[in-house]
Structures are given as C-alpha cells and as structure tokens.
Tab-separated table of N, CA and C in Angstrom:
chain	number	residue	atom	x	y	z
A	1	SER	N	29.773	-2.223	-15.197
A	1	SER	CA	29.571	-2.974	-16.417
A	1	SER	C	28.165	-2.739	-16.947
A	2	VAL	N	27.963	-3.081	-18.187
A	2	VAL	CA	26.683	-2.841	-18.851
A	2	VAL	C	25.578	-3.685	-18.234
A	3	SER	N	25.877	-4.934	-17.906
A	3	SER	CA	24.836	-5.802	-17.349
A	3	SER	C	24.361	-5.306	-15.979
A	4	VAL	N	25.233	-4.740	-15.196
A	4	VAL	CA	24.853	-4.180	-13.901
A	4	VAL	C	23.945	-2.970	-14.112
A	5	GLU	N	24.296	-2.123	-15.061
A	5	GLU	CA	23.476	-0.948	-15.360
A	5	GLU	C	22.093	-1.356	-15.859
A	6	GLU	N	22.030	-2.390	-16.703
A	6	GLU	CA	20.743	-2.868	-17.208
A	6	GLU	C	19.891	-3.422	-16.068
A	7	TYR	N	20.518	-4.189	-15.179
A	7	TYR	CA	19.810	-4.760	-14.033
A	7	TYR	C	19.248	-3.648	-13.146
A	8	GLU	N	20.074	-2.665	-12.834
A	8	GLU	CA	19.624	-1.563	-11.980
A	8	GLU	C	18.526	-0.758	-12.649
A	9	ALA	N	18.622	-0.556	-13.946
A	9	ALA	CA	17.595	0.193	-14.666
A	9	ALA	C	16.260	-0.535	-14.622
A	10	GLN	N	16.296	-1.860	-14.681
A	10	GLN	CA	15.053	-2.642	-14.614
A	10	GLN	C	14.526	-2.731	-13.187
A	11	LYS	N	15.396	-2.991	-12.244
A	11	LYS	CA	14.983	-3.190	-10.849
A	11	LYS	C	14.674	-1.880	-10.133
A	12	TYR	N	15.432	-0.855	-10.419
A	12	TYR	CA	15.319	0.417	-9.702
A	12	TYR	C	15.239	1.580	-10.694
A	13	PRO	N	14.134	1.686	-11.431
A	13	PRO	CA	14.041	2.779	-12.404
A	13	PRO	C	14.072	4.137	-11.715
A	14	MET	N	14.707	5.082	-12.372
A	14	MET	CA	14.833	6.428	-11.816
A	14	MET	C	14.201	7.416	-12.756
A	15	PRO	N	13.681	8.484	-12.349
A	15	PRO	CA	13.461	8.801	-10.944
A	15	PRO	C	12.203	8.115	-10.429
A	16	LEU	N	12.259	7.728	-9.179
A	16	LEU	CA	11.089	7.162	-8.527
A	16	LEU	C	10.187	8.310	-8.118
A	17	GLN	N	8.937	8.254	-8.519
A	17	GLN	CA	8.018	9.338	-8.186
A	17	GLN	C	7.163	8.896	-7.004
A	18	ALA	N	7.217	9.683	-5.960
A	18	ALA	CA	6.421	9.388	-4.776
A	18	ALA	C	4.956	9.676	-5.068
A	19	GLY	N	4.108	8.896	-4.464
A	19	GLY	CA	2.677	9.121	-4.579
A	19	GLY	C	2.196	10.029	-3.463
A	20	ILE	N	0.919	10.338	-3.492
A	20	ILE	CA	0.352	11.231	-2.486
A	20	ILE	C	0.467	10.625	-1.085
A	21	LYS	N	0.304	9.311	-0.986
A	21	LYS	CA	0.424	8.639	0.310
A	21	LYS	C	1.816	8.862	0.903
A	22	GLU	N	2.836	8.637	0.086
A	22	GLU	CA	4.211	8.792	0.572
A	22	GLU	C	4.513	10.234	0.951
A	23	ILE	N	3.989	11.163	0.190
A	23	ILE	CA	4.210	12.578	0.489
A	23	ILE	C	3.559	12.953	1.817
A	24	LEU	N	2.321	12.510	2.023
A	24	LEU	CA	1.628	12.834	3.274
A	24	LEU	C	2.292	12.152	4.471
A	25	GLU	N	2.713	10.909	4.294
A	25	GLU	CA	3.404	10.213	5.386
A	25	GLU	C	4.725	10.895	5.724
A	26	HIS	N	5.450	11.339	4.708
A	26	HIS	CA	6.707	12.053	4.948
A	26	HIS	C	6.439	13.376	5.674
A	27	TYR	N	5.398	14.080	5.266
A	27	TYR	CA	5.031	15.339	5.922
A	27	TYR	C	4.726	15.100	7.406
A	28	MET	N	3.946	14.061	7.690
A	28	MET	CA	3.607	13.760	9.086
A	28	MET	C	4.857	13.401	9.882
A	29	PHE	N	5.760	12.641	9.266
A	29	PHE	CA	7.000	12.266	9.936
A	29	PHE	C	7.854	13.496	10.232
A	30	GLU	N	8.020	14.360	9.235
A	30	GLU	CA	8.846	15.555	9.404
A	30	GLU	C	8.275	16.515	10.454
A	31	LYS	N	6.965	16.658	10.476
A	31	LYS	CA	6.311	17.572	11.418
A	31	LYS	C	6.003	16.917	12.759
A	32	LYS	N	6.254	15.605	12.833
A	32	LYS	CA	5.975	14.833	14.054
A	32	LYS	C	4.507	14.980	14.477
A	33	ILE	N	3.622	14.780	13.485
A	33	ILE	CA	2.186	14.850	13.765
A	33	ILE	C	1.533	13.538	13.339
A	34	ASN	N	0.347	13.290	13.870
A	34	ASN	CA	-0.379	12.085	13.508
A	34	ASN	C	-1.457	12.420	12.473
A	35	LYS	N	-2.189	11.373	12.054
A	35	LYS	CA	-3.219	11.571	11.028
A	35	LYS	C	-4.292	12.543	11.475
A	36	SER	N	-4.664	12.482	12.741
A	36	SER	CA	-5.715	13.373	13.247
A	36	SER	C	-5.295	14.835	13.133
A	37	LYS	N	-4.055	15.124	13.485
A	37	LYS	CA	-3.559	16.494	13.405
A	37	LYS	C	-3.472	16.958	11.955
A	38	LEU	N	-3.021	16.076	11.058
A	38	LEU	CA	-2.950	16.434	9.649
A	38	LEU	C	-4.349	16.685	9.088
A	39	ALA	N	-5.295	15.832	9.447
A	39	ALA	CA	-6.678	16.021	8.992
A	39	ALA	C	-7.212	17.368	9.476
A	40	GLU	N	-6.875	17.726	10.691
A	40	GLU	CA	-7.297	19.020	11.241
A	40	GLU	C	-6.664	20.174	10.453
A	41	GLU	N	-5.367	20.060	10.162
A	41	GLU	CA	-4.676	21.106	9.389
A	41	GLU	C	-5.292	21.278	8.008
A	42	LEU	N	-5.690	20.147	7.398
A	42	LEU	CA	-6.241	20.178	6.046
A	42	LEU	C	-7.749	20.427	6.031
A	43	GLU	N	-8.331	20.488	7.219
A	43	GLU	CA	-9.775	20.666	7.350
A	43	GLU	C	-10.527	19.556	6.623
A	44	LEU	N	-10.075	18.323	6.879
A	44	LEU	CA	-10.687	17.128	6.306
A	44	LEU	C	-11.152	16.207	7.427
A	45	PRO	N	-12.199	15.432	7.193
A	45	PRO	CA	-12.563	14.408	8.179
A	45	PRO	C	-11.447	13.368	8.294
A	46	ASN	N	-11.253	12.829	9.488
A	46	ASN	CA	-10.229	11.799	9.695
A	46	ASN	C	-10.441	10.621	8.752
A	47	SER	N	-11.710	10.262	8.548
A	47	SER	CA	-12.012	9.105	7.698
A	47	SER	C	-11.566	9.345	6.257
A	48	THR	N	-11.740	10.544	5.766
A	48	THR	CA	-11.322	10.865	4.393
A	48	THR	C	-9.808	10.759	4.255
A	49	LEU	N	-9.081	11.320	5.217
A	49	LEU	CA	-7.621	11.241	5.165
A	49	LEU	C	-7.165	9.790	5.265
A	50	SER	N	-7.785	9.006	6.119
A	50	SER	CA	-7.424	7.591	6.242
A	50	SER	C	-7.658	6.844	4.940
A	51	GLU	N	-8.766	7.127	4.276
A	51	GLU	CA	-9.050	6.472	2.998
A	51	GLU	C	-8.017	6.848	1.942
A	52	ILE	N	-7.582	8.086	1.935
A	52	ILE	CA	-6.551	8.515	0.985
A	52	ILE	C	-5.237	7.803	1.292
A	53	LEU	N	-4.863	7.750	2.560
A	53	LEU	CA	-3.605	7.110	2.950
A	53	LEU	C	-3.635	5.602	2.717
A	54	ASN	N	-4.811	4.994	2.775
A	54	ASN	CA	-4.942	3.555	2.551
A	54	ASN	C	-5.176	3.214	1.083
A	55	GLY	N	-5.222	4.231	0.222
A	55	GLY	CA	-5.411	3.990	-1.195
A	55	GLY	C	-6.832	3.653	-1.591
A	56	LYS	N	-7.770	3.850	-0.680
A	56	LYS	CA	-9.173	3.540	-0.972
A	56	LYS	C	-9.891	4.702	-1.642
A	57	LYS	N	-9.299	5.886	-1.553
A	57	LYS	CA	-9.928	7.073	-2.125
A	57	LYS	C	-8.870	7.914	-2.813
A	58	LYS	N	-9.228	8.423	-3.994
A	58	LYS	CA	-8.344	9.356	-4.689
A	58	LYS	C	-8.704	10.767	-4.253
A	59	ILE	N	-7.761	11.662	-4.415
A	59	ILE	CA	-8.055	13.046	-4.056
A	59	ILE	C	-8.922	13.676	-5.134
A	60	ASN	N	-9.797	14.576	-4.713
A	60	ASN	CA	-10.611	15.327	-5.664
A	60	ASN	C	-10.050	16.750	-5.743
A	61	LEU	N	-10.681	17.577	-6.541
A	61	LEU	CA	-10.175	18.933	-6.752
A	61	LEU	C	-10.146	19.748	-5.461
A	62	SER	N	-11.165	19.583	-4.628
A	62	SER	CA	-11.222	20.317	-3.356
A	62	SER	C	-10.061	19.926	-2.444
A	63	ILE	N	-9.799	18.633	-2.353
A	63	ILE	CA	-8.697	18.158	-1.510
A	63	ILE	C	-7.364	18.584	-2.111
A	64	ALA	N	-7.250	18.501	-3.433
A	64	ALA	CA	-6.012	18.930	-4.103
A	64	ALA	C	-5.723	20.390	-3.810
A	65	ARG	N	-6.756	21.208	-3.815
A	65	ARG	CA	-6.579	22.637	-3.528
A	65	ARG	C	-6.050	22.828	-2.103
A	66	LYS	N	-6.607	22.093	-1.146
A	66	LYS	CA	-6.154	22.209	0.248
A	66	LYS	C	-4.707	21.750	0.385
A	67	LEU	N	-4.355	20.653	-0.281
A	67	LEU	CA	-2.980	20.155	-0.216
A	67	LEU	C	-2.003	21.171	-0.811
A	68	HIS	N	-2.417	21.810	-1.871
A	68	HIS	CA	-1.560	22.806	-2.512
A	68	HIS	C	-1.418	24.059	-1.639
A	69	GLN	N	-2.522	24.546	-1.115
A	69	GLN	CA	-2.489	25.783	-0.335
A	69	GLN	C	-1.842	25.603	1.028
A	70	LYS	N	-2.143	24.502	1.703
A	70	LYS	CA	-1.679	24.344	3.079
A	70	LYS	C	-0.324	23.644	3.187
A	71	LEU	N	-0.058	22.680	2.290
A	71	LEU	CA	1.197	21.930	2.373
A	71	LEU	C	2.180	22.304	1.269
A	72	LYS	N	1.750	23.185	0.370
A	72	LYS	CA	2.610	23.659	-0.733
A	72	LYS	C	3.048	22.522	-1.656
A	73	ILE	N	2.171	21.531	-1.869
A	73	ILE	CA	2.455	20.451	-2.812
A	73	ILE	C	2.175	20.975	-4.211
A	74	ASP	N	3.048	20.659	-5.145
A	74	ASP	CA	2.942	21.150	-6.512
A	74	ASP	C	1.569	20.844	-7.119
A	75	GLY	N	0.936	21.871	-7.646
A	75	GLY	CA	-0.393	21.736	-8.218
A	75	GLY	C	-0.442	20.811	-9.417
A	76	ASN	N	0.580	20.837	-10.257
A	76	ASN	CA	0.619	19.949	-11.428
A	76	ASN	C	0.664	18.487	-11.005
A	77	PHE	N	1.458	18.193	-9.989
A	77	PHE	CA	1.530	16.822	-9.478
A	77	PHE	C	0.163	16.399	-8.944
A	78	LEU	N	-0.491	17.282	-8.194
A	78	LEU	CA	-1.790	16.940	-7.618
A	78	LEU	C	-2.831	16.674	-8.710
A	79	LEU	N	-2.780	17.433	-9.787
A	79	LEU	CA	-3.715	17.187	-10.887
A	79	LEU	C	-3.435	15.851	-11.578
A	80	GLU	N	-2.187	15.462	-11.602
A	80	GLU	CA	-1.837	14.166	-12.209
A	80	GLU	C	-2.379	12.998	-11.399
A	81	VAL	N	-2.330	13.108	-10.073
A	81	VAL	CA	-2.766	11.987	-9.232
A	81	VAL	C	-4.238	12.052	-8.857
A	82	ALA	N	-4.883	13.169	-9.157
A	82	ALA	CA	-6.302	13.319	-8.799
A	82	ALA	C	-7.173	12.466	-9.693
C-alpha cells in the first residue's frame, strides 16, 4: 500500500551510503584483522586510525590516497568524505 511505502521511504531511505567508519570496520571484519593490523597496512599511527573510526578526525588527502591505493576504496567517495 502507499502508506507503507511512504513510511519505509521516511524510515529507511535508500540507498544508504556507508561512511568511512563502516567501510573500514567491514574491511577489518572481512580480513579478520584488528585496528593495529589495519593501521600497519595503511602505514598510519594507531591513534590516527582510532580517531577516524571514532569520528574524532576526518581523513585528509594523504590518508585518502592510502585508502584508495591500498584498500581500493573509490577515490570520488573519499574526496566527498574528506
């Protein structure tokens, strides 16, 4: 019915766009690695990665480049969230 569609459109808008935190958490889950290992792969300090995952720090161009080159995250998306 129309009212159900309206409710779902308001409550669950599509498409849901994942943020950088969700992407990194999914990557760690899929690879079965922890934050320390991911920080090592990205050549980032653990504290920087933790701040990004906690939403305390946004990614900069240098970090965006590493995410794109090492994890193959779309460059356009990274520029949008940087």
